[in-house]
Coordinates of C-alpha atoms and ligand atoms in Angstrom, one line a residue:
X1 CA 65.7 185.0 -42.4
X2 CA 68.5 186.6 -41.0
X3 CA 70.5 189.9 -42.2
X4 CA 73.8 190.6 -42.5
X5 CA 74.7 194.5 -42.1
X6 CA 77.3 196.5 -43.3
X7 CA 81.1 195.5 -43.5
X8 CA 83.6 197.5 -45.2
X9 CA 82.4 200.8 -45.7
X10 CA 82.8 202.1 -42.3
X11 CA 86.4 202.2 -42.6
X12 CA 86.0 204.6 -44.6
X13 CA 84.0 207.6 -42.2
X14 CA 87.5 208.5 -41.7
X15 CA 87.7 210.8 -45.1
X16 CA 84.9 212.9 -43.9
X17 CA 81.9 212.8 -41.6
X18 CA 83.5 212.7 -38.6
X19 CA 81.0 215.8 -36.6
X20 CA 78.2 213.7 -38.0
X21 CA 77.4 210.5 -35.6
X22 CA 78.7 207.2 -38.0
X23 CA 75.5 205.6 -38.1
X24 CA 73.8 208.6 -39.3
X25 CA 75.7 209.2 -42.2
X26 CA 75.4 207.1 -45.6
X27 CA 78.2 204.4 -46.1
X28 CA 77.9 204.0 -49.8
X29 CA 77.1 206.8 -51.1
X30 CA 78.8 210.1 -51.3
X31 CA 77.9 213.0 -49.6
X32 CA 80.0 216.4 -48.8
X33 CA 81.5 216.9 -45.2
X34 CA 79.3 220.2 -45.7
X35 CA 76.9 222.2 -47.8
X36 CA 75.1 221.9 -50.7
X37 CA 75.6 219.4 -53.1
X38 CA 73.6 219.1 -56.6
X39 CA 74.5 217.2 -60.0
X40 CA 77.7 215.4 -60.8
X41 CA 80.2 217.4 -62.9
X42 CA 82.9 216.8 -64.8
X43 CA 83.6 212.8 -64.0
X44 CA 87.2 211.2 -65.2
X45 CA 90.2 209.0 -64.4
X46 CA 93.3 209.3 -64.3
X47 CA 96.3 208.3 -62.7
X48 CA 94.8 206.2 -60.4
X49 CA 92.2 208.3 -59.5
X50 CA 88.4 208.6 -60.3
X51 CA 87.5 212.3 -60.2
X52 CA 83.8 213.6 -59.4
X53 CA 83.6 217.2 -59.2
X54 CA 80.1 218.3 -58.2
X55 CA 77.6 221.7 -58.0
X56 CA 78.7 222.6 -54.4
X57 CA 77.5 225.4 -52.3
X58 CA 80.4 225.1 -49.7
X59 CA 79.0 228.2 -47.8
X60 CA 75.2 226.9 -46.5
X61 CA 72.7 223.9 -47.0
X62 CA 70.5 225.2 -49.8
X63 CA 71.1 226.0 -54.0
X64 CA 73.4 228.8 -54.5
X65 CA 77.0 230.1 -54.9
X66 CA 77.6 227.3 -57.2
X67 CA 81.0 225.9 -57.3
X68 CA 82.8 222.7 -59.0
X69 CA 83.3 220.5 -55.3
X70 CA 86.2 218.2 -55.6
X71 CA 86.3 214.0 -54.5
X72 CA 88.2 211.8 -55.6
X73 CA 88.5 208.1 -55.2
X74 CA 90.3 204.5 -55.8
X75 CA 87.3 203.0 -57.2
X76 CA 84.1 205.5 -57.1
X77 CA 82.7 204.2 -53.7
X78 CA 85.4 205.7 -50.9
X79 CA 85.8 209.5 -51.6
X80 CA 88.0 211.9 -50.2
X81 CA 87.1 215.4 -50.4
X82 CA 89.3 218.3 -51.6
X83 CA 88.8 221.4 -51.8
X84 CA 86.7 223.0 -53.9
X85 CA 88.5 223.2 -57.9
X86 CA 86.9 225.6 -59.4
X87 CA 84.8 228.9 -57.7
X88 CA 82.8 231.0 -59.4
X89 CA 83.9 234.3 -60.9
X90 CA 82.9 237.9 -62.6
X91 CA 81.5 235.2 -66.0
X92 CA 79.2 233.7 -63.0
X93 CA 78.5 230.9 -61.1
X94 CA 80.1 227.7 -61.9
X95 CA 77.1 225.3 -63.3
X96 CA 77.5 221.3 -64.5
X97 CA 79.8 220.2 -67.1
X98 CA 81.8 217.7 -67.8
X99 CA 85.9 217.0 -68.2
X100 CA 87.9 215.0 -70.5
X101 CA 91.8 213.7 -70.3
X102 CA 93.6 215.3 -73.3
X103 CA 97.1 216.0 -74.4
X104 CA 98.9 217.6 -76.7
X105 CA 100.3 216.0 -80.1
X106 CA 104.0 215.1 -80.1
X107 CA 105.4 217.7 -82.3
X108 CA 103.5 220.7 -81.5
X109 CA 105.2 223.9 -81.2
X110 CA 103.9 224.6 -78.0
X111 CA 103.1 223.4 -74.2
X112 CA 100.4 225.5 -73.5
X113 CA 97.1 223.6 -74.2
X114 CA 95.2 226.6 -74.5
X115 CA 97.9 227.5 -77.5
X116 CA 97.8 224.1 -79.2
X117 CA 96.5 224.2 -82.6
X118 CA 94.9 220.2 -82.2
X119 CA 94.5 217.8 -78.8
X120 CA 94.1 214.6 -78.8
X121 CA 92.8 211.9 -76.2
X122 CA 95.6 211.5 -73.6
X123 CA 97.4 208.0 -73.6
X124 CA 98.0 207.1 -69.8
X125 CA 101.6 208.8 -70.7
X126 CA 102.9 212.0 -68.6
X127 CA 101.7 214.8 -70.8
X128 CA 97.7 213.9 -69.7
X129 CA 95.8 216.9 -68.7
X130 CA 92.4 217.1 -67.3
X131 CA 90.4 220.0 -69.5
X132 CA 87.1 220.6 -68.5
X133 CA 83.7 222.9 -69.8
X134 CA 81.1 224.0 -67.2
X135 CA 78.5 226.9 -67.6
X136 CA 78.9 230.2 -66.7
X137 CA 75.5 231.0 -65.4
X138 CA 74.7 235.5 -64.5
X139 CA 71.2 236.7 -65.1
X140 CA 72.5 239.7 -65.0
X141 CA 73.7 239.0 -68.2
X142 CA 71.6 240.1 -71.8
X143 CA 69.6 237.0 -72.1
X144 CA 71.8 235.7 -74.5
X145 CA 74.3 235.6 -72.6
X146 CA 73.6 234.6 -69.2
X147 CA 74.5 230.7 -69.7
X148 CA 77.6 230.4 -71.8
X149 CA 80.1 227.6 -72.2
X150 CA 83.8 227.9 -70.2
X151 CA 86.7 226.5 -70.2
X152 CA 89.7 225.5 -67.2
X153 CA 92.1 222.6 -67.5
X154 CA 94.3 221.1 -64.8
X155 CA 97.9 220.0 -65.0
X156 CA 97.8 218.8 -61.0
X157 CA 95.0 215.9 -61.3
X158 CA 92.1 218.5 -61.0
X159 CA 93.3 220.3 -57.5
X160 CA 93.8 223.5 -59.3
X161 CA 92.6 224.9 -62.4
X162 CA 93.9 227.1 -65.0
X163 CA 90.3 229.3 -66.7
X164 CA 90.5 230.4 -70.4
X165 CA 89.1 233.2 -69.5
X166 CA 86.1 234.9 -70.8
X167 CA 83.6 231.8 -71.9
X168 CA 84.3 230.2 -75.2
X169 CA 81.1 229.4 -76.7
X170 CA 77.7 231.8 -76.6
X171 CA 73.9 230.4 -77.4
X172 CA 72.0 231.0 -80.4
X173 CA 69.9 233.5 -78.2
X174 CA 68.4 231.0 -75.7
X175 CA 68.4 232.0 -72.5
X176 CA 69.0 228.3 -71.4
X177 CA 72.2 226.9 -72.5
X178 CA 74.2 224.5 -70.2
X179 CA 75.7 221.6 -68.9
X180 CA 78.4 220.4 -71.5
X181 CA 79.4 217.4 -71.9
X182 CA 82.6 216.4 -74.1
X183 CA 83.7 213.0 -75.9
X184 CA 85.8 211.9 -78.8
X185 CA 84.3 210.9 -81.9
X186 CA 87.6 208.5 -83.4
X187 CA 85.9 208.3 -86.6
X188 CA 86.5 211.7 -87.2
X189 CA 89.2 212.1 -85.2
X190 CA 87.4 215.3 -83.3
X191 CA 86.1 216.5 -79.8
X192 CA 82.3 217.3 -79.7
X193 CA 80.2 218.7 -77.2
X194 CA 76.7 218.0 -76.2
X195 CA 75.0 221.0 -74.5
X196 CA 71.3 221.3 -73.8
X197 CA 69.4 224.3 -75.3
X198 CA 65.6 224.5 -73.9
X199 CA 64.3 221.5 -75.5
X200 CA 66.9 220.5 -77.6
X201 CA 70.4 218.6 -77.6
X202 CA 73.0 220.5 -79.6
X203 CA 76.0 219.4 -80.7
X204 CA 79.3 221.4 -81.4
X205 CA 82.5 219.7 -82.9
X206 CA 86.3 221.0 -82.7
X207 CA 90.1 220.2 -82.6
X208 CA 91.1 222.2 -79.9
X209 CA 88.9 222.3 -77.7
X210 CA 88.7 226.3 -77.8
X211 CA 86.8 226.6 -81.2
X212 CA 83.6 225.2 -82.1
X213 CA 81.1 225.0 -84.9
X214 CA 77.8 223.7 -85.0
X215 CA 77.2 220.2 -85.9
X216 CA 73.2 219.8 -85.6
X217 CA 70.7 219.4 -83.0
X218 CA 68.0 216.6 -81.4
X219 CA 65.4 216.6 -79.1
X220 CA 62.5 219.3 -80.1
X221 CA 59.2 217.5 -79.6
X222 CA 61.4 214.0 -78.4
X223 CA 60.3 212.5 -74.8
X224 CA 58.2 213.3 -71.9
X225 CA 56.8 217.2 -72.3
X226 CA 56.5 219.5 -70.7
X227 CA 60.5 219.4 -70.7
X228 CA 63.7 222.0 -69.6
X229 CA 66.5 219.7 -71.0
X230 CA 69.5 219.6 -68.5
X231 CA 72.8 217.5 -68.3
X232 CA 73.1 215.6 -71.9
X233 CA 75.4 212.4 -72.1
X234 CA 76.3 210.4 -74.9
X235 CA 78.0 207.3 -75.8
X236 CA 78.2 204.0 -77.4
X237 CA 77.1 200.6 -76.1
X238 CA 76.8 197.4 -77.4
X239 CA 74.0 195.4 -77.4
X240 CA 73.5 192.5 -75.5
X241 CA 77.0 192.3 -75.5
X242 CA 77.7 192.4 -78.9
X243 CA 80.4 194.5 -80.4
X244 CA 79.2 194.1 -83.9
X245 CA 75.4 195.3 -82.7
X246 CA 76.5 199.4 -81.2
X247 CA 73.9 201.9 -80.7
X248 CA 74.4 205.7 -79.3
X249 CA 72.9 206.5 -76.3
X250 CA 71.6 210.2 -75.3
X251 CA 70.9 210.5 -71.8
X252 CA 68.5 213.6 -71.6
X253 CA 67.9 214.8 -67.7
X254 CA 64.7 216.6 -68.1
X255 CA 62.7 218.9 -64.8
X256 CA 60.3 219.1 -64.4
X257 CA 57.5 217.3 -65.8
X258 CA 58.6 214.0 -65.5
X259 CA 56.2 211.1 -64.4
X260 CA 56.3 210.7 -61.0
X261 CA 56.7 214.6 -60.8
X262 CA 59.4 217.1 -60.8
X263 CA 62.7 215.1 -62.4
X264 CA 64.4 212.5 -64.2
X265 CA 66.5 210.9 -66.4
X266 CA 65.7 209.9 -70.0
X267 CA 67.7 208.7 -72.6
X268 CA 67.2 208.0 -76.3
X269 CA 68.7 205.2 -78.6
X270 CA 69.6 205.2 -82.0
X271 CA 72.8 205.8 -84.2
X272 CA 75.4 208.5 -84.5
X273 CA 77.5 209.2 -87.6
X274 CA 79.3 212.6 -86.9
X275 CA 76.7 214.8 -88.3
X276 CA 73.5 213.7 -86.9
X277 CA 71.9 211.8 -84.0
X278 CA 68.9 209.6 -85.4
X279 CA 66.8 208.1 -82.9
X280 CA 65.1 204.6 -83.5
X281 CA 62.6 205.6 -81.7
X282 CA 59.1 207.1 -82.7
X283 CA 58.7 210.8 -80.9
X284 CA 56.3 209.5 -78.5
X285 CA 58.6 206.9 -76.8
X286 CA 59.5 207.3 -73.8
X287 CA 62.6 206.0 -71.7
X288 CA 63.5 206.4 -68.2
X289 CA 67.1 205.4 -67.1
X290 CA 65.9 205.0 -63.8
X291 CA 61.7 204.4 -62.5
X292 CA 62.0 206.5 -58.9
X293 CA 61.8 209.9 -58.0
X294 CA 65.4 210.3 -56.8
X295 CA 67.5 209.8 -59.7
X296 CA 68.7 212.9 -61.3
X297 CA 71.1 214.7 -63.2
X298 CA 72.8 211.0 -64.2
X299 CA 76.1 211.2 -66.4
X300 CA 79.2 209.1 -66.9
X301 CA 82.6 208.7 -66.6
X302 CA 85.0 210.0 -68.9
X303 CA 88.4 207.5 -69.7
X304 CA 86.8 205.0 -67.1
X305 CA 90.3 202.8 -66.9
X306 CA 88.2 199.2 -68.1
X307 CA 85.9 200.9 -70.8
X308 CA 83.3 200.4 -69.0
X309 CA 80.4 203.1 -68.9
X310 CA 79.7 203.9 -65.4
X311 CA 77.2 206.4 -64.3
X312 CA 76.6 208.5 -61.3
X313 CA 73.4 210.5 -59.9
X314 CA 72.0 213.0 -57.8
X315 CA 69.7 211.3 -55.6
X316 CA 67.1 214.0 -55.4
X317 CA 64.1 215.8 -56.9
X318 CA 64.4 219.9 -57.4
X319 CA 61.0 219.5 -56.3
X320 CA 61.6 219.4 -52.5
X321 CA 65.7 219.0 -52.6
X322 CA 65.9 222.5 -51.0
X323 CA 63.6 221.1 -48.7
X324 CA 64.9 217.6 -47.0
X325 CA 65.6 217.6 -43.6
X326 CA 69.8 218.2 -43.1
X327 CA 72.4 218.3 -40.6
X328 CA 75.6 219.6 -41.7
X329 CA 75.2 218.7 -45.7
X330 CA 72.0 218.6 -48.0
X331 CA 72.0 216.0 -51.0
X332 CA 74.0 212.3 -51.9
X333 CA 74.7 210.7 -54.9
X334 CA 73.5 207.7 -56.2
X335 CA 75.7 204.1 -56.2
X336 CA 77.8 204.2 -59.2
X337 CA 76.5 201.7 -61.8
X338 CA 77.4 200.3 -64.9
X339 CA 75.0 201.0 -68.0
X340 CA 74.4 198.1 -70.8
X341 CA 72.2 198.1 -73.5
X342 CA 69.8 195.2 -74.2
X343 CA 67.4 193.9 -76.1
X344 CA 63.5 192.2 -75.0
X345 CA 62.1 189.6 -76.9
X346 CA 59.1 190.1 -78.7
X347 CA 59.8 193.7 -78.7
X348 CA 62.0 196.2 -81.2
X349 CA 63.3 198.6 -78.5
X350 CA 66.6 198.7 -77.1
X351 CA 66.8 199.5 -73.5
X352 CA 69.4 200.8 -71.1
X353 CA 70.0 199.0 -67.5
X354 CA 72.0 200.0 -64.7
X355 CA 73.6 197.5 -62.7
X356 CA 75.9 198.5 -59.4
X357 CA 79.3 198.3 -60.4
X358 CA 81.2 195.2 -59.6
X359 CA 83.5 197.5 -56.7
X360 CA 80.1 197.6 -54.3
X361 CA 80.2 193.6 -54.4
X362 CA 82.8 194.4 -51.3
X363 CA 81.1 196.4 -49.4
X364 CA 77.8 194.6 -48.4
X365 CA 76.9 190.7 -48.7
X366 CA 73.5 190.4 -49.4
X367 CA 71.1 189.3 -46.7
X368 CA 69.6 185.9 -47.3
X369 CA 66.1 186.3 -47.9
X370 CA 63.5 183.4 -47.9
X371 CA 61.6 183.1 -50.9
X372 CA 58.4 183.7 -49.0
X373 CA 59.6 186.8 -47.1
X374 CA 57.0 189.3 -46.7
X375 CA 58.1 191.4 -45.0
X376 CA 61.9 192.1 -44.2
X377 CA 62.4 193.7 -40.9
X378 CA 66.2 195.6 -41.2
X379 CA 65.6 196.0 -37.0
X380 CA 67.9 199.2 -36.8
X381 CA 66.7 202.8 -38.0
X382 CA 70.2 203.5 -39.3
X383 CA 70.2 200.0 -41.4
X384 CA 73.1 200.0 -43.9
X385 CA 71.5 196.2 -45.4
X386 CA 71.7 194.5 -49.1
X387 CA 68.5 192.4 -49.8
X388 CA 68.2 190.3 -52.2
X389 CA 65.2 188.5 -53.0
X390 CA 62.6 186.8 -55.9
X391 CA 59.8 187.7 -55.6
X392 CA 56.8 185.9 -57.3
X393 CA 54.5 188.0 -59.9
X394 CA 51.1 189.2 -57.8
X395 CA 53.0 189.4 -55.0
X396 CA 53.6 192.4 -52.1
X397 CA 56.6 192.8 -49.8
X398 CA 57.9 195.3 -47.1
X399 CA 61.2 196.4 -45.9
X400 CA 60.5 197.4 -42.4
X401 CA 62.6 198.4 -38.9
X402 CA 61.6 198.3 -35.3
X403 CA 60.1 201.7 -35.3
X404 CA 57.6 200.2 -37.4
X405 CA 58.8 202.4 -40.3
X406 CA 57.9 200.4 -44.0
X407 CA 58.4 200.9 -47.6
X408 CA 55.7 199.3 -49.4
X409 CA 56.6 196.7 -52.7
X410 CA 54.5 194.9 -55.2
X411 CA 54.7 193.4 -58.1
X412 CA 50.9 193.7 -60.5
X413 CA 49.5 194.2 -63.7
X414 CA 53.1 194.1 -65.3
X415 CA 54.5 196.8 -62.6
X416 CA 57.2 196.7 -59.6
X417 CA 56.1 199.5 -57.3
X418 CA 57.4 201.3 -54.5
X419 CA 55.5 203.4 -51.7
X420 CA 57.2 205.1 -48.7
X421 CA 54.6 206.9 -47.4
X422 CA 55.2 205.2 -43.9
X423 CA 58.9 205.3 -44.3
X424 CA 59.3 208.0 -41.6
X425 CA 59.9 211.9 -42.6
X426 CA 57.5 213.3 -45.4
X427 CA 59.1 216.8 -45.7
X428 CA 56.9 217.7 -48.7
X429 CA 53.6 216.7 -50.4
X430 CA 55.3 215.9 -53.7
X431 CA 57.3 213.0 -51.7
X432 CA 54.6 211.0 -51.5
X433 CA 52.5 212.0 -54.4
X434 CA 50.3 210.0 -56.3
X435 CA 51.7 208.3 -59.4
X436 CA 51.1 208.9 -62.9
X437 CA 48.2 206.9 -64.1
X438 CA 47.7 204.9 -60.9
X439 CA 46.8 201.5 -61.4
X440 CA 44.5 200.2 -58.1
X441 CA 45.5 196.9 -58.7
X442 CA 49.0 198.2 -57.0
X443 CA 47.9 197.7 -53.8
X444 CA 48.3 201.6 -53.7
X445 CA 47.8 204.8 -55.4
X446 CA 50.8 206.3 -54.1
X447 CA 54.9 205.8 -54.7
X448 CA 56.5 204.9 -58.3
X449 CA 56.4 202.2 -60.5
X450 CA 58.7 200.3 -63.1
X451 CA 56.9 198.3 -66.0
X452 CA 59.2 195.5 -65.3
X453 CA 56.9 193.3 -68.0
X454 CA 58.2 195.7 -71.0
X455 CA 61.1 196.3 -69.7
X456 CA 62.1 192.4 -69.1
X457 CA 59.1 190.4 -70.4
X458 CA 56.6 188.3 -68.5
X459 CA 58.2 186.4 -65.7
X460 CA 56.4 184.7 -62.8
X461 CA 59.1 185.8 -60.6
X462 CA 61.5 188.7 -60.9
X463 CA 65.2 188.8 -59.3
X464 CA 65.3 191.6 -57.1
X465 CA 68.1 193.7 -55.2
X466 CA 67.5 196.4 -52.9
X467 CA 70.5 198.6 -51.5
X468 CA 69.9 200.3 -48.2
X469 CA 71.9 203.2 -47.1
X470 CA 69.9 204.3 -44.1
X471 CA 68.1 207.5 -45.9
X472 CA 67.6 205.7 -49.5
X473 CA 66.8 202.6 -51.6
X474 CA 67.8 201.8 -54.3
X475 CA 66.3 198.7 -56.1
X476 CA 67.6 196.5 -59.1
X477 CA 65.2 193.9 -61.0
X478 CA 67.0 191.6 -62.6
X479 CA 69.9 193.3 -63.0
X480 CA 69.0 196.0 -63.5
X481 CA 67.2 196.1 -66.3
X482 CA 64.6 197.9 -64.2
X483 CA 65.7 200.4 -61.6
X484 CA 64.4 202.6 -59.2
X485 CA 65.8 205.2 -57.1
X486 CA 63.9 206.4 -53.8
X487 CA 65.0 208.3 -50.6
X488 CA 63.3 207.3 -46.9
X489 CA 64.0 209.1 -44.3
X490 CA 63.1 207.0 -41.0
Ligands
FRU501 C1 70.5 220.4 -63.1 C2 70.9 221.8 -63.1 C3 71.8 222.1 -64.3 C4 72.6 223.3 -63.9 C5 72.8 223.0 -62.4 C6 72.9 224.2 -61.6 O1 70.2 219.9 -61.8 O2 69.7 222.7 -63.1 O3 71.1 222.3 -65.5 O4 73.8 223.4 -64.6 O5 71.7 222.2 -62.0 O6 73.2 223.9 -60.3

């Protein structure tokens, strides 16, 4: 067995990270040269440029002061970090959203697109515009209005934004009313918005992006409970490949509550016509994007350059984010990955895998792996490794360095499972908590679990690929149709 560490990605230390010693900073995954970082906002292209603005509390290391935080990139893996595009103001602080690329119509009497009477998807062409929504959060507010929708667009590639003004779109009465996300609907040739309302997905349709009406809502009684719905997504995806066979998906990020405690991201199937979202699903079913306890707050790229539907999360848990050990910066996001829909045989559900995307094949060849591996000693503390490995059903495996630091693998009654208790720093009980309906056949009561048998049928040996990044794993099964997301902090 022999391992082969990282290659390209320390080039790229040079864009920030510098007071923070090379080894000791993830490689792969982004992380702000300081302060607080929570869920990915308002993700596009254009021009070149992939665009991740993010919650940011650019003045200390825990929640607070949110602000949109600005990086942007050639290809979603090497960011370089601006400053922050938009701070928060007398409406409140700046909470998730999303951002689309828009222009105006050719013939319109005006240039300002806060004037334009219709905007439609931008072309690639000159006039493209980012425009962006984001919650205005104040609890100082009447209930009513302490989360309410705003909007800011960008001429300048997202380094400066232009706000509306006062927020554009108040709640029903909920106190809870965030995150929106926009997309074009072509069939009926309008923008809509997803925004999460307690336990419910609502969605808003318009043509200019300023006025909205109510479309309908999904979600009440859906899913894992007990549930605060945060950060919606929706799109289309074909399944298995098949343009003829489309289905909408509805990612739901839902905390807490979740299975392995505190939260995660679901997501729903089933079909969209304009009006309505209709889930093939019965109520009870539940659907996790991702099986670990670090995987949060997922959503996608808007006008991703290839079509392609790439997703990004937090990699963390608000139920000890606050509390992680830090340096200079708290938080990272996930590896960028591509979503597909697919189909199992024997079975009438359509799932959603995430597989990296096909940039990260540069950064790190995989380390070669013998079949009967048992454990897969990385050597260095600070390892920045790809493994990749089959591993036979009934089977466990470590992942260990030479301060005898190990997380834990096994593959058993239908079940891939991963345990870091002994991976080095437990900052908080709920780290290492024990699972939802343990199974002692696991080898352990402790860590998370993917059912890898209904989520990829009966094999006796799955594929699998784990991504080190010295403080996190993240594993693929066969890829990707089963996923799971875990910090270690050795
Ligand atoms: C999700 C979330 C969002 C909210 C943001 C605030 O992690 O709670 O619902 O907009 O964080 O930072």
């Amino acid at each position: 067995m022999s391992s082969q560490t990282l290659r390209e990605a320390r080039k790229y230390e040079e864009a920030f990270g510098k007071r923070i010693p090379k080894e000791e900073k993830p490689a792969f995954h982004l992380a702000p040269w300081v302060g607080w970082m929570n869920d990915p906002n308002g993700m596009t292209y254009l021009n070149g440029e992939y665009h991740l603005f993010f919650q940011y509390n650019p003045y200390g290391s825990k929640w607070g002061n949110m602000h949109w935080g600005h990086v942007v990139s050639p290809d979603m893996i090497h960011w370089k970090q601006l400053d922050p595009a938009i701070a928060r103001d007398n409406y409140g602080q700046i909470f998730s959203g999303s951002s689309i690329v828009a222009r105006i119509p050719e013939g319109a009497n005006t240039d300002d697109p806060f004037l334009a009477e219709t905007l439609v998807p931008g072309n690639g062409g000159e006039g493209d515009f980012i425009a962006s929504y984001y919650t205005s959060d104040n609890w100082r507010m009447p209930r009513e209005m302490q989360e309410m929708q705003s909007y800011a667009v960008s001429m300048d590639g997202g380094r400066t934004y232009r706000k509306y003004g006062a927020p554009v779109l108040k709640s029903d009465g909920r106190r809870d009313f965030r995150d929106p996300k926009l997309f074009w609907y072509e069939p009926k040739q309008q923008w809509y918005m997803i925004v999460s309302a307690d336990n419910e997905m609502q969605f808003y349709s318009s043509k200019n992006l300023r006025d909205w009406t109510y479309v309908s809502a999904f979600g009440d009684g859906y899913g894992v409970q007990p549930r605060q719905f945060e950060c919606p997504d929706f799109f289309p995806l074909n399944v298995d490949g098949d343009p003829t066979k489309q289905k909408w998906v509805m990612i739901v990020n839902v905390n807490p509550g979740c299975w392995f405690g505190g939260s995660a991201s679901q997501y729903f199937v089933g079909d969209f016509d304009g009006e309505k979202f209709v889930c093939d699903s019965p109520k009870e079913t539940v659907k996790w994007l991702d099986w670990g306890k670090d995987h949060y707050a997922a959503v996608t790229f808007a006008n991703e350059p290839k079509g392609r539907i790439i997703a990004i999360c937090w990699m963390s848990n608000w139920q000890y984010a606050n509390d992680l050990p830090t340096r200079q910066y708290r938080s990272q996001m996930g590896m960028p990955r591509e979503l597909f829909a697919y189909s199992v045989k024997g079975s009438k559900e359509i799932y959603v895998g995430q597989k990296p995307v096909d940039e990260l094949n540069s950064i790190l060849k995989p380390a070669s792996v013998s079949v009967e591996a048992s454990t897969v000693n990385f050597g260095n503390t600070n390892a920045q490794i790809m493994v990749e490995l089959d591993v036979k059903n009934g089977s466990t495996f470590t992942l260990s360095n030479d301060e005898g630091e190990e997380v834990f693998f096994s593959v058993n009654a239908g079940r891939i499972l991963m345990d870091r208790q002994k991976s080095g720093i437990i900052p908080t009980q709920d780290f290492v908590s024990e699972t939802w309906s343990p199974k002692p056949s696991l080898g352990t009561n402790i860590g998370t679990w993917a059912p890898v048998e209904q989520l990829i049928g009966k094999q006796d040996t799955y594929h699998v690929q784990l991504w080190l990044d010295i403080c996190s794993v993240e594993m693929f099964v066969d890829g990707g149709k089963a996923n799971m997301t875990n910090l270690v902090l050795p």
